[in-house]
Coordinates of C-alpha atoms in Angstrom, one line a residue:
Chain A
M236 CA 157.7 58.6 -23.1
K237 CA 154.4 59.6 -21.5
K238 CA 155.0 63.3 -22.4
F239 CA 155.9 62.3 -25.9
L240 CA 152.6 60.4 -26.2
V241 CA 150.7 63.3 -24.8
G242 CA 152.4 65.6 -27.3
M243 CA 151.6 63.4 -30.2
T244 CA 148.0 62.9 -29.1
L245 CA 147.6 66.7 -28.9
A246 CA 149.1 67.1 -32.4
I247 CA 146.9 64.4 -33.9
A248 CA 143.8 65.7 -32.1
A249 CA 144.6 69.2 -33.5
L250 CA 145.0 67.9 -37.0
S251 CA 141.9 65.8 -36.9
M252 CA 139.9 69.0 -36.1
V253 CA 141.1 70.6 -39.2
G254 CA 138.6 68.9 -41.4
E255 CA 135.5 71.0 -41.7
S256 CA 132.6 69.5 -39.9
I257 CA 129.1 70.8 -39.7
A258 CA 127.3 70.3 -36.4
R259 CA 124.2 68.2 -36.3
P260 CA 121.4 69.8 -34.5
M261 CA 118.0 68.3 -33.8
G262 CA 116.8 66.1 -36.6
G263 CA 120.3 64.9 -37.5
G264 CA 121.0 67.6 -40.0
R265 CA 118.6 66.2 -42.6
S266 CA 115.6 67.8 -44.2
I267 CA 112.4 66.5 -42.7
G268 CA 108.7 67.4 -42.9
R269 CA 107.3 70.4 -44.8
Q270 CA 109.6 72.0 -47.3
S271 CA 109.1 75.5 -48.6
S272 CA 109.6 75.8 -52.4
S273 CA 110.5 79.4 -51.9
V274 CA 113.5 78.3 -49.8
S275 CA 114.5 75.7 -52.4
R276 CA 114.3 78.4 -55.1
M277 CA 117.0 80.4 -53.4
Q278 CA 119.4 79.0 -55.9
A279 CA 123.0 80.1 -55.3
P280 CA 125.6 79.6 -58.0
A281 CA 128.3 79.6 -55.3
P282 CA 128.0 77.0 -52.5
A283 CA 125.5 77.8 -49.8
P284 CA 126.9 80.3 -47.3
R285 CA 127.4 77.8 -44.6
P286 CA 129.6 79.4 -41.9
T287 CA 133.0 78.0 -42.5
A288 CA 136.1 79.0 -40.6
A289 CA 134.9 82.2 -39.1
P290 CA 133.7 81.7 -35.5
Q291 CA 131.7 84.9 -35.8
A292 CA 128.1 84.2 -34.9
G293 CA 125.4 85.9 -36.9
R294 CA 127.8 86.9 -39.6
P295 CA 128.6 83.7 -41.4
A296 CA 131.6 84.0 -43.7
A297 CA 130.4 84.3 -47.2
P298 CA 132.4 81.9 -49.3
V299 CA 134.7 83.5 -51.9
A300 CA 133.7 82.7 -55.4
G301 CA 136.4 80.8 -57.1
A302 CA 138.2 78.9 -54.4
P303 CA 135.6 78.2 -51.8
V304 CA 136.8 74.7 -50.9
K305 CA 140.3 75.7 -50.2
Q306 CA 139.4 78.4 -47.7
P307 CA 138.9 76.3 -44.6
S308 CA 142.0 74.3 -45.0
R309 CA 144.1 77.4 -45.2
F310 CA 142.7 78.5 -41.8
G311 CA 142.8 75.0 -40.4
G312 CA 146.4 74.5 -41.6
L313 CA 147.4 77.6 -39.7
I314 CA 146.0 76.4 -36.4
G315 CA 147.0 72.8 -37.1
G316 CA 150.6 74.0 -37.7
A317 CA 150.6 76.0 -34.6
L318 CA 149.2 73.2 -32.5
L319 CA 151.6 70.8 -34.0
G320 CA 154.2 73.3 -32.9
L321 CA 152.9 72.9 -29.4
G322 CA 153.1 69.2 -29.7
I323 CA 156.8 69.5 -30.7
G324 CA 157.2 71.8 -27.7
A325 CA 155.9 69.1 -25.5
L326 CA 158.3 66.7 -27.2
L327 CA 161.2 69.0 -26.5
S328 CA 160.3 69.3 -22.9
H329 CA 160.6 65.6 -22.6
F330 CA 164.2 65.9 -23.6
G331 CA 164.8 68.3 -20.7
M332 CA 164.0 71.5 -22.5
G333 CA 161.3 72.8 -20.2
A334 CA 162.5 76.4 -20.4
A335 CA 162.7 76.2 -24.1
L336 CA 159.0 75.2 -24.1
A337 CA 158.1 78.2 -22.2
N338 CA 160.0 80.4 -24.6
M339 CA 158.4 78.7 -27.6
L340 CA 154.9 79.2 -26.2
G341 CA 155.7 82.8 -25.8
T342 CA 156.8 83.0 -29.4
I343 CA 154.2 80.8 -31.0
L344 CA 151.2 82.5 -29.5
P345 CA 151.9 86.0 -30.9
V346 CA 152.9 84.5 -34.2
M347 CA 149.6 82.6 -34.3
L348 CA 147.7 85.8 -33.5
L349 CA 149.6 87.7 -36.2
G350 CA 148.8 84.9 -38.6
L351 CA 145.1 85.0 -37.8
A352 CA 145.0 88.8 -38.2
A353 CA 146.7 88.5 -41.6
F354 CA 144.4 85.7 -42.7
F355 CA 141.3 87.8 -41.8
L356 CA 142.7 90.8 -43.5
Y357 CA 143.4 88.8 -46.6
R358 CA 140.0 87.3 -46.6
W359 CA 138.3 90.6 -46.0
F360 CA 140.3 92.0 -49.0
R361 CA 139.3 89.1 -51.2
N362 CA 135.7 89.4 -50.1
R363 CA 135.6 93.0 -51.0
N364 CA 136.8 92.3 -54.5
A365 CA 134.7 89.2 -55.1
P366 CA 131.5 89.7 -57.2
T367 CA 128.5 89.7 -55.0
N368 CA 125.7 87.4 -56.1
A369 CA 122.1 87.6 -54.8
F370 CA 122.4 85.0 -52.2
Q371 CA 125.6 86.3 -50.8
G372 CA 124.2 89.8 -50.7
F373 CA 121.3 88.5 -48.7
N374 CA 123.6 87.0 -46.2
Q375 CA 126.1 89.8 -46.0
N376 CA 123.3 92.1 -45.1
P377 CA 121.8 90.8 -41.9
L378 CA 119.6 93.0 -39.8
P379 CA 121.1 96.3 -38.8
A380 CA 122.9 96.3 -35.5
G381 CA 124.7 93.0 -36.2
G382 CA 121.7 90.9 -36.7
A383 CA 120.3 91.1 -33.2
P384 CA 117.4 93.6 -33.2
E385 CA 118.0 95.8 -30.2
I386 CA 115.6 98.0 -28.5
G387 CA 116.0 101.6 -29.6
S388 CA 118.2 100.7 -32.5
G389 CA 115.5 102.2 -34.7
I390 CA 114.7 99.2 -36.8
N391 CA 111.7 100.2 -38.8
Q392 CA 109.3 97.3 -39.4
A393 CA 108.4 98.7 -42.8
K394 CA 112.0 98.8 -43.8
Q395 CA 112.8 95.3 -42.7
P396 CA 112.4 93.6 -46.0
A397 CA 114.8 96.0 -47.6
A398 CA 117.6 94.5 -45.4
Y399 CA 117.2 91.3 -47.4
E400 CA 117.7 92.9 -50.8
P401 CA 121.0 92.1 -52.4
V402 CA 123.6 94.7 -52.8
Q403 CA 123.4 96.2 -56.2
Q404 CA 126.8 96.3 -57.6
P405 CA 126.8 97.7 -61.1
A406 CA 130.2 96.2 -62.0
S407 CA 129.2 92.6 -61.3
S408 CA 125.5 92.6 -61.7
A409 CA 125.8 91.3 -65.2
A410 CA 127.3 88.1 -63.9
A411 CA 124.9 87.7 -61.0
P412 CA 121.6 85.9 -61.5
A413 CA 118.3 87.5 -61.0
P414 CA 118.2 88.7 -57.4
H415 CA 116.2 86.7 -54.9
T416 CA 113.2 88.7 -53.9
P417 CA 111.8 88.1 -50.5
W418 CA 108.5 86.2 -50.8
G419 CA 107.0 88.5 -48.3
V420 CA 106.9 89.5 -44.7
P421 CA 103.8 91.6 -44.2
A422 CA 104.8 95.1 -43.2
D423 CA 102.8 95.0 -40.0
F424 CA 104.2 91.6 -39.0
D425 CA 105.9 91.7 -35.6
N426 CA 109.2 90.3 -36.8
E427 CA 111.2 91.0 -33.7
S428 CA 109.0 89.1 -31.2
F429 CA 108.4 86.3 -33.7
L430 CA 112.1 85.7 -34.1
R431 CA 112.7 85.9 -30.4
T432 CA 110.1 83.2 -29.8
A433 CA 111.6 81.2 -32.7
K434 CA 115.0 81.3 -31.0
T435 CA 113.4 80.4 -27.7
S436 CA 111.7 77.4 -29.3
F437 CA 115.0 76.4 -31.0
I438 CA 116.9 76.3 -27.8
R439 CA 114.1 74.6 -25.9
M440 CA 113.5 71.9 -28.5
Q441 CA 117.2 71.3 -28.7
A442 CA 117.2 70.6 -25.0
A443 CA 114.1 68.4 -25.3
W444 CA 115.8 66.5 -28.2
D445 CA 118.9 65.9 -26.1
K446 CA 116.9 64.6 -23.2
G447 CA 114.6 62.6 -25.5
D448 CA 111.7 64.5 -24.0
V449 CA 109.0 63.6 -26.6
A450 CA 106.2 65.1 -24.6
D451 CA 107.9 68.5 -24.8
L452 CA 108.7 68.1 -28.5
S453 CA 105.1 67.2 -29.3
Q454 CA 103.9 70.5 -28.0
F455 CA 105.8 72.5 -30.7
T456 CA 105.9 70.2 -33.7
S457 CA 103.5 69.1 -36.4
P458 CA 102.5 65.4 -36.3
E459 CA 104.8 64.5 -39.2
V460 CA 107.9 66.2 -37.7
F461 CA 107.0 64.7 -34.3
A462 CA 106.8 61.2 -35.8
E463 CA 110.2 61.6 -37.5
L464 CA 111.9 63.0 -34.4
K465 CA 110.4 60.4 -32.2
M466 CA 111.7 57.7 -34.5
Q467 CA 115.2 59.2 -34.5
I468 CA 115.0 59.3 -30.7
Q469 CA 114.0 55.7 -30.5
E470 CA 116.7 54.7 -32.9
R471 CA 119.4 56.2 -30.8
G472 CA 118.1 54.5 -27.7
A473 CA 118.4 55.6 -24.2
Q474 CA 121.6 57.5 -24.9
P475 CA 121.0 61.2 -24.2
E476 CA 122.6 63.6 -26.7
F477 CA 124.5 66.8 -25.9
T478 CA 124.1 70.0 -27.7
D479 CA 125.0 73.3 -26.2
V480 CA 123.8 76.3 -28.2
V481 CA 126.7 78.7 -28.0
S482 CA 125.2 81.4 -30.3
I483 CA 122.1 81.7 -32.4
D484 CA 120.8 84.2 -34.9
A485 CA 117.5 84.0 -36.7
Q486 CA 116.2 85.6 -39.9
L487 CA 112.7 85.5 -41.2
L488 CA 113.1 84.6 -44.8
G489 CA 109.4 84.9 -45.7
I490 CA 105.8 83.9 -45.0
E491 CA 103.5 82.2 -47.5
T492 CA 100.0 80.9 -47.3
V493 CA 99.5 77.3 -48.2
N494 CA 96.2 75.4 -47.8
N495 CA 94.7 77.4 -44.9
E496 CA 98.1 77.6 -43.2
Y497 CA 100.7 80.2 -42.9
L498 CA 104.1 78.9 -43.6
A499 CA 107.0 80.9 -42.1
S500 CA 110.5 80.1 -43.0
V501 CA 113.1 81.0 -40.4
Q502 CA 116.8 80.6 -41.1
F503 CA 118.9 79.8 -38.1
N504 CA 122.7 80.4 -38.1
G505 CA 124.9 79.9 -35.1
M506 CA 127.4 77.7 -33.3
I507 CA 126.7 74.6 -31.3
K508 CA 128.8 72.3 -29.2
P509 CA 128.1 68.6 -29.9
A510 CA 129.9 67.5 -26.7
P511 CA 130.8 69.2 -23.4
D512 CA 134.5 69.4 -24.2
A513 CA 134.1 69.9 -28.0
L514 CA 134.8 73.0 -30.0
A515 CA 131.7 74.9 -31.1
E516 CA 130.7 74.1 -34.7
P517 CA 128.7 76.2 -37.1
F518 CA 125.2 75.2 -38.2
A519 CA 122.7 76.7 -40.6
E520 CA 119.2 75.4 -41.4
V521 CA 115.8 76.6 -42.2
W522 CA 112.8 75.8 -39.9
N523 CA 109.4 75.9 -41.5
M524 CA 106.8 76.9 -39.0
T525 CA 103.1 76.7 -39.7
K526 CA 100.0 78.1 -38.1
P527 CA 96.4 77.7 -39.2
T528 CA 95.1 80.9 -40.9
N529 CA 92.0 80.8 -38.7
G530 CA 94.3 81.2 -35.6
A531 CA 93.0 78.0 -34.0
S532 CA 96.5 77.2 -32.7
G533 CA 99.9 78.6 -32.4
W534 CA 103.1 78.2 -34.5
V535 CA 104.5 74.7 -34.7
L536 CA 107.6 73.3 -36.4
A537 CA 106.3 71.6 -39.6
G538 CA 109.6 70.9 -41.3
I539 CA 113.4 71.3 -41.2
Q540 CA 114.9 72.3 -44.5
Q541 CA 118.6 72.2 -45.3
L542 CA 119.8 75.1 -47.4
P543 CA 120.3 74.5 -51.1
Q544 CA 123.9 73.5 -51.8
Chain B
M40 CA 103.2 110.3 -3.1
T41 CA 105.9 111.3 -0.6
N42 CA 107.4 114.6 -0.1
N43 CA 110.8 113.2 0.9
T44 CA 113.7 114.5 -1.1
T45 CA 116.8 112.7 -2.3
H46 CA 119.6 113.5 -4.7
F47 CA 119.7 113.0 -8.4
G48 CA 123.2 113.7 -9.3
Y49 CA 123.9 117.0 -7.6
K50 CA 120.3 118.1 -7.9
T51 CA 117.9 117.6 -5.0
V52 CA 114.6 116.1 -6.2
S53 CA 111.6 114.4 -4.6
E54 CA 112.0 110.7 -4.3
D55 CA 109.3 110.0 -6.8
D56 CA 111.0 112.2 -9.3
K57 CA 114.3 110.4 -8.8
V58 CA 112.8 107.1 -9.9
H59 CA 111.5 108.7 -13.0
E60 CA 114.7 110.6 -13.8
V61 CA 116.8 107.5 -13.4
A62 CA 114.4 105.5 -15.6
K63 CA 114.7 108.3 -18.2
V64 CA 118.4 108.1 -18.2
F65 CA 118.5 104.4 -18.8
H66 CA 115.7 104.4 -21.4
S67 CA 117.9 106.9 -23.2
V68 CA 121.1 105.0 -23.0
A69 CA 120.0 101.3 -23.2
S70 CA 120.8 100.7 -26.9
K71 CA 124.3 102.2 -26.6
Y72 CA 125.0 101.1 -23.1
D73 CA 127.7 98.5 -23.8
V74 CA 129.5 100.6 -26.4
M75 CA 129.5 103.5 -24.0
N76 CA 130.7 101.4 -21.1
D77 CA 133.7 100.2 -23.2
L78 CA 134.5 103.7 -24.4
M79 CA 134.2 105.4 -21.0
S80 CA 136.0 102.9 -18.9
G81 CA 138.5 101.9 -21.7
G82 CA 137.2 98.4 -21.3
L83 CA 138.0 98.4 -17.6
H84 CA 134.4 97.5 -16.7
R85 CA 135.0 94.1 -18.2
I86 CA 137.9 93.5 -15.9
W87 CA 135.9 94.7 -12.9
K88 CA 133.0 92.4 -13.9
T89 CA 135.4 89.4 -14.4
F90 CA 136.8 90.0 -11.0
T91 CA 133.2 90.1 -9.5
I92 CA 132.3 86.9 -11.4
A93 CA 135.4 85.2 -10.0
Q94 CA 134.6 86.4 -6.5
A95 CA 131.1 85.1 -6.8
G96 CA 132.4 81.5 -7.3
V97 CA 129.1 80.3 -8.7
R98 CA 129.0 76.5 -8.9
P99 CA 126.6 74.2 -10.8
G100 CA 123.1 74.1 -9.2
F101 CA 123.4 77.6 -7.6
K102 CA 120.5 79.9 -7.5
V103 CA 121.7 83.4 -8.4
L104 CA 119.9 86.7 -8.5
D105 CA 121.4 89.4 -10.7
I106 CA 119.9 92.7 -9.6
A107 CA 120.1 95.7 -12.0
G108 CA 121.5 93.1 -14.4
G109 CA 120.9 95.4 -17.3
T110 CA 122.4 94.1 -20.4
G111 CA 123.2 90.8 -18.8
D112 CA 127.0 90.6 -18.5
L113 CA 127.0 89.0 -15.1
S114 CA 124.0 86.8 -15.8
K115 CA 125.6 85.4 -18.9
A116 CA 128.6 84.2 -16.9
F117 CA 126.6 83.0 -13.9
A118 CA 124.2 81.1 -16.2
K119 CA 127.1 79.2 -17.8
Q120 CA 128.6 78.4 -14.4
A121 CA 125.3 77.4 -12.7
G122 CA 124.6 75.0 -15.6
K123 CA 121.3 73.3 -16.3
T124 CA 120.6 72.5 -12.7
G125 CA 121.1 76.1 -11.6
E126 CA 118.8 79.1 -11.7
V127 CA 119.9 82.5 -12.7
W128 CA 117.5 85.4 -12.6
L129 CA 118.2 88.5 -14.6
T130 CA 116.3 91.4 -13.1
D131 CA 116.3 95.1 -13.7
I132 CA 113.9 97.9 -12.9
N133 CA 114.3 99.4 -16.4
E134 CA 112.4 97.7 -19.2
S135 CA 114.6 98.9 -22.0
M136 CA 117.8 97.6 -20.4
L137 CA 116.1 94.3 -19.5
R138 CA 115.0 93.8 -23.1
V139 CA 118.5 94.3 -24.4
G140 CA 119.8 91.9 -21.8
R141 CA 117.2 89.2 -22.5
D142 CA 117.9 89.3 -26.2
R143 CA 121.6 89.1 -25.7
L144 CA 121.3 86.1 -23.4
L145 CA 119.0 84.4 -25.9
N146 CA 121.5 85.0 -28.7
T147 CA 124.1 83.1 -26.8
G148 CA 121.7 80.2 -26.3
L149 CA 120.8 81.0 -22.7
M150 CA 117.3 81.1 -21.5
T151 CA 117.2 82.5 -18.0
P152 CA 114.1 83.8 -16.2
T153 CA 114.0 87.6 -16.8
L154 CA 112.1 89.8 -14.5
L155 CA 111.2 93.4 -14.2
C156 CA 111.4 94.2 -10.5
D157 CA 112.3 96.8 -7.9
A158 CA 115.3 95.9 -5.8
E159 CA 113.6 97.6 -2.8
K160 CA 110.7 95.1 -3.0
L161 CA 112.1 91.8 -4.2
P162 CA 109.3 89.4 -5.3
F163 CA 111.2 86.4 -3.9
P164 CA 110.8 84.3 -0.7
D165 CA 113.3 84.5 2.2
N166 CA 116.4 82.4 2.1
Y167 CA 116.2 81.5 -1.6
F168 CA 119.5 82.5 -3.4
D169 CA 123.1 81.3 -3.0
R170 CA 124.4 84.5 -4.6
V171 CA 122.9 88.0 -5.1
S172 CA 124.8 90.5 -7.2
V173 CA 124.3 94.1 -8.1
A174 CA 126.7 95.7 -10.5
F175 CA 126.5 99.4 -11.0
G176 CA 123.0 99.5 -9.8
L177 CA 122.9 100.4 -6.1
R178 CA 124.0 104.0 -6.9
N179 CA 120.7 104.6 -8.7
M180 CA 118.4 103.2 -6.0
T181 CA 116.5 105.6 -3.9
H182 CA 116.5 103.7 -0.6
K183 CA 119.8 102.0 -0.6
D184 CA 119.4 100.7 3.0
Q185 CA 116.1 99.1 2.2
A186 CA 117.5 97.5 -1.0
L187 CA 120.4 96.0 0.9
A188 CA 118.1 94.7 3.5
E189 CA 115.9 93.0 0.8
M190 CA 119.0 91.5 -0.8
R191 CA 120.0 90.1 2.6
R192 CA 116.5 88.7 3.1
V193 CA 116.4 86.7 -0.1
L194 CA 119.9 85.2 0.5
K195 CA 120.2 81.7 2.0
P196 CA 122.2 81.5 5.2
G197 CA 125.7 81.2 4.0
G198 CA 124.9 83.1 0.8
K199 CA 127.0 85.9 -0.5
L200 CA 126.0 89.4 -1.6
L201 CA 128.3 91.1 -4.2
V202 CA 128.0 94.9 -4.8
L203 CA 130.1 96.2 -7.6
E204 CA 129.9 100.0 -7.8
F205 CA 131.8 103.1 -8.6
S206 CA 133.5 104.4 -5.5
K207 CA 135.9 107.0 -4.2
V208 CA 139.1 107.1 -6.2
A209 CA 142.5 107.4 -4.4
A210 CA 143.4 111.0 -3.5
P211 CA 146.3 111.5 -6.0
L212 CA 144.0 110.6 -8.9
Q213 CA 141.1 112.8 -7.8
K214 CA 142.0 115.8 -10.0
P215 CA 142.5 114.0 -13.3
Y216 CA 139.5 111.8 -12.6
D217 CA 137.2 114.8 -12.0
L218 CA 138.5 116.4 -15.2
Y219 CA 137.8 113.3 -17.1
S220 CA 134.3 112.7 -15.7
F221 CA 133.0 116.2 -15.9
S222 CA 134.5 117.2 -19.3
V223 CA 135.3 114.1 -21.3
L224 CA 132.3 111.9 -20.2
P225 CA 129.5 114.3 -21.2
W226 CA 131.3 115.0 -24.4
L227 CA 131.6 111.3 -25.2
G228 CA 128.0 110.9 -24.3
Q229 CA 127.0 113.6 -26.7
K230 CA 129.1 112.2 -29.5
I231 CA 128.2 108.6 -29.2
A232 CA 124.8 108.3 -27.6
G233 CA 123.6 111.9 -28.4
D234 CA 122.9 112.5 -24.8
A235 CA 125.3 114.5 -22.7
E236 CA 122.8 115.0 -19.8
S237 CA 122.6 111.3 -18.9
Y238 CA 126.3 111.0 -18.7
R239 CA 126.6 114.2 -16.6
Y240 CA 124.2 112.4 -14.3
L241 CA 126.5 109.4 -14.2
A242 CA 129.5 111.5 -13.2
E243 CA 127.5 113.3 -10.5
S244 CA 125.8 110.2 -9.1
I245 CA 129.2 108.6 -8.7
R246 CA 130.3 111.6 -6.5
M247 CA 127.2 111.3 -4.4
H248 CA 127.6 107.6 -3.9
P249 CA 128.9 106.5 -0.4
D250 CA 132.6 105.7 -0.3
Q251 CA 134.1 102.4 0.4
E252 CA 133.9 102.6 4.2
T253 CA 130.4 104.1 4.3
L254 CA 129.0 101.4 2.1
K255 CA 130.7 98.7 4.2
T256 CA 129.0 100.2 7.2
M257 CA 125.7 100.3 5.4
M258 CA 126.0 96.6 4.5
E259 CA 126.8 95.7 8.1
T260 CA 123.8 97.7 9.2
A261 CA 121.7 95.7 6.8
G262 CA 122.7 92.6 8.6
L263 CA 125.5 91.2 6.4
E264 CA 128.6 89.9 8.0
G265 CA 132.3 89.5 7.1
V266 CA 131.9 92.5 4.9
K267 CA 135.0 93.4 2.9
Y268 CA 135.8 95.4 -0.1
F269 CA 138.3 95.3 -3.0
N270 CA 139.4 98.6 -4.6
L271 CA 139.5 98.2 -8.3
T272 CA 141.6 100.5 -10.5
A273 CA 142.7 102.6 -7.5
G274 CA 139.1 102.9 -6.2
V275 CA 137.4 104.0 -9.4
A276 CA 135.2 101.1 -8.6
A277 CA 135.0 98.8 -5.6
L278 CA 133.6 95.4 -5.0
H279 CA 131.9 94.9 -1.6
T280 CA 131.1 91.4 -0.5
G281 CA 129.2 90.3 2.5
I282 CA 127.8 87.0 3.9
K283 CA 124.5 86.3 5.5
Y284 CA 124.8 83.9 8.4

């Protein structure tokens, strides 16, 4: 009976994981503080390219126009089915079929891998044929070298903004809306080290958020964001949170000047684990960082902005 | 400036030149380092590193020094095992390699201290680390005995040194291995990284590196005890471990 219960629990746990969930990083996954109108203007006719099923960091799966909602369930169903299979295996072993379980495992795993391969091939094929809109083009073209600027990879600062231009596809451009033009990263801006520092701050502030270390948070946040975060920390009480950043990728969307301040919008994509034994979940949000134009102080987090849906 | 000479591959060069030549090789290959490693070893280097990581047995709270950590493969694993209470230092003498490594760790959410330093003059106090590792780095060091002594110095009593390095391949494989490393390697280097010379150096420097028994003796001379080695893939690489008591 015990094994049966374990099997059932496994199956149920597997099924409950099928539903798509978006991880909640610092700030509870809400928009707070300063918002950039340029980010809001990045209107996408298709749903925002939140990473869905693909566990690939830095290359979020672009949703396929047409049936974007169905996509995760197909993937989830596959895994769910296979895990359910495992549950049944455990059930069988309860009835004295231990060897059969071993056999089944040996069969299920390759079948699961084949299924996954077929699924990715299928999606790749559909993606290739799907019309590319401006926002997808933006996301399908991360920095060269897989999004992580590497030394010696020959990334040319002057060419950087070009990476954000949408792919021009003559066949589908009629259907696509006006392409989103980057609202400007100055050509002489040190993109690479800015993004490195941004990633560092993200990881550090995530750790400070988990511990409820308001002193550390105050160093890197504007007063309004700090107030909001502090309130959320007080609301959750003494309970420390857990977030483990598994992968992180950052893109500088643009810099604008608003009221004697530079406002830089950085989009973070990646995977985080909300609990030590949980599966990593995708997240995507924009951090708006400000710095006084007179250079009196450094960059601080002035707002967290959720991507337009 | 010294007038002492040492080997750089099969060439004999002055010691100062070796430092610069080695630096040049790694500046040249840094960006393609991982791709080339996979191609050249057929992915075997991952297995060797996995074995090394398992042998290191890093536990939460450990202080670990990764020397010649390059693109950070070992540090990444160590940092996860050592956890938030641990301390993993990624160090390398080559800035280009270290930058690649630092960015790669950052992209996986790991912020470890990263330090540009010379293994022959480690900027750490005595008896500080639980584990010191050097993977495919000792070969390029000019004074190997001095580097090993430094590694021993920074280890805590009871701490373990792990040296993963190319070694002497078993006799029956010697011929095909030579053919591979002197013909195929430089060709691959030319095709992929556009740099045959650096990969010719790699092949030559492997031949000049002390074999299993010699390195074991060197580690013992440096004051490490219980030194043993594991031949990996018939001795293409070998992992030496030693304890400081």
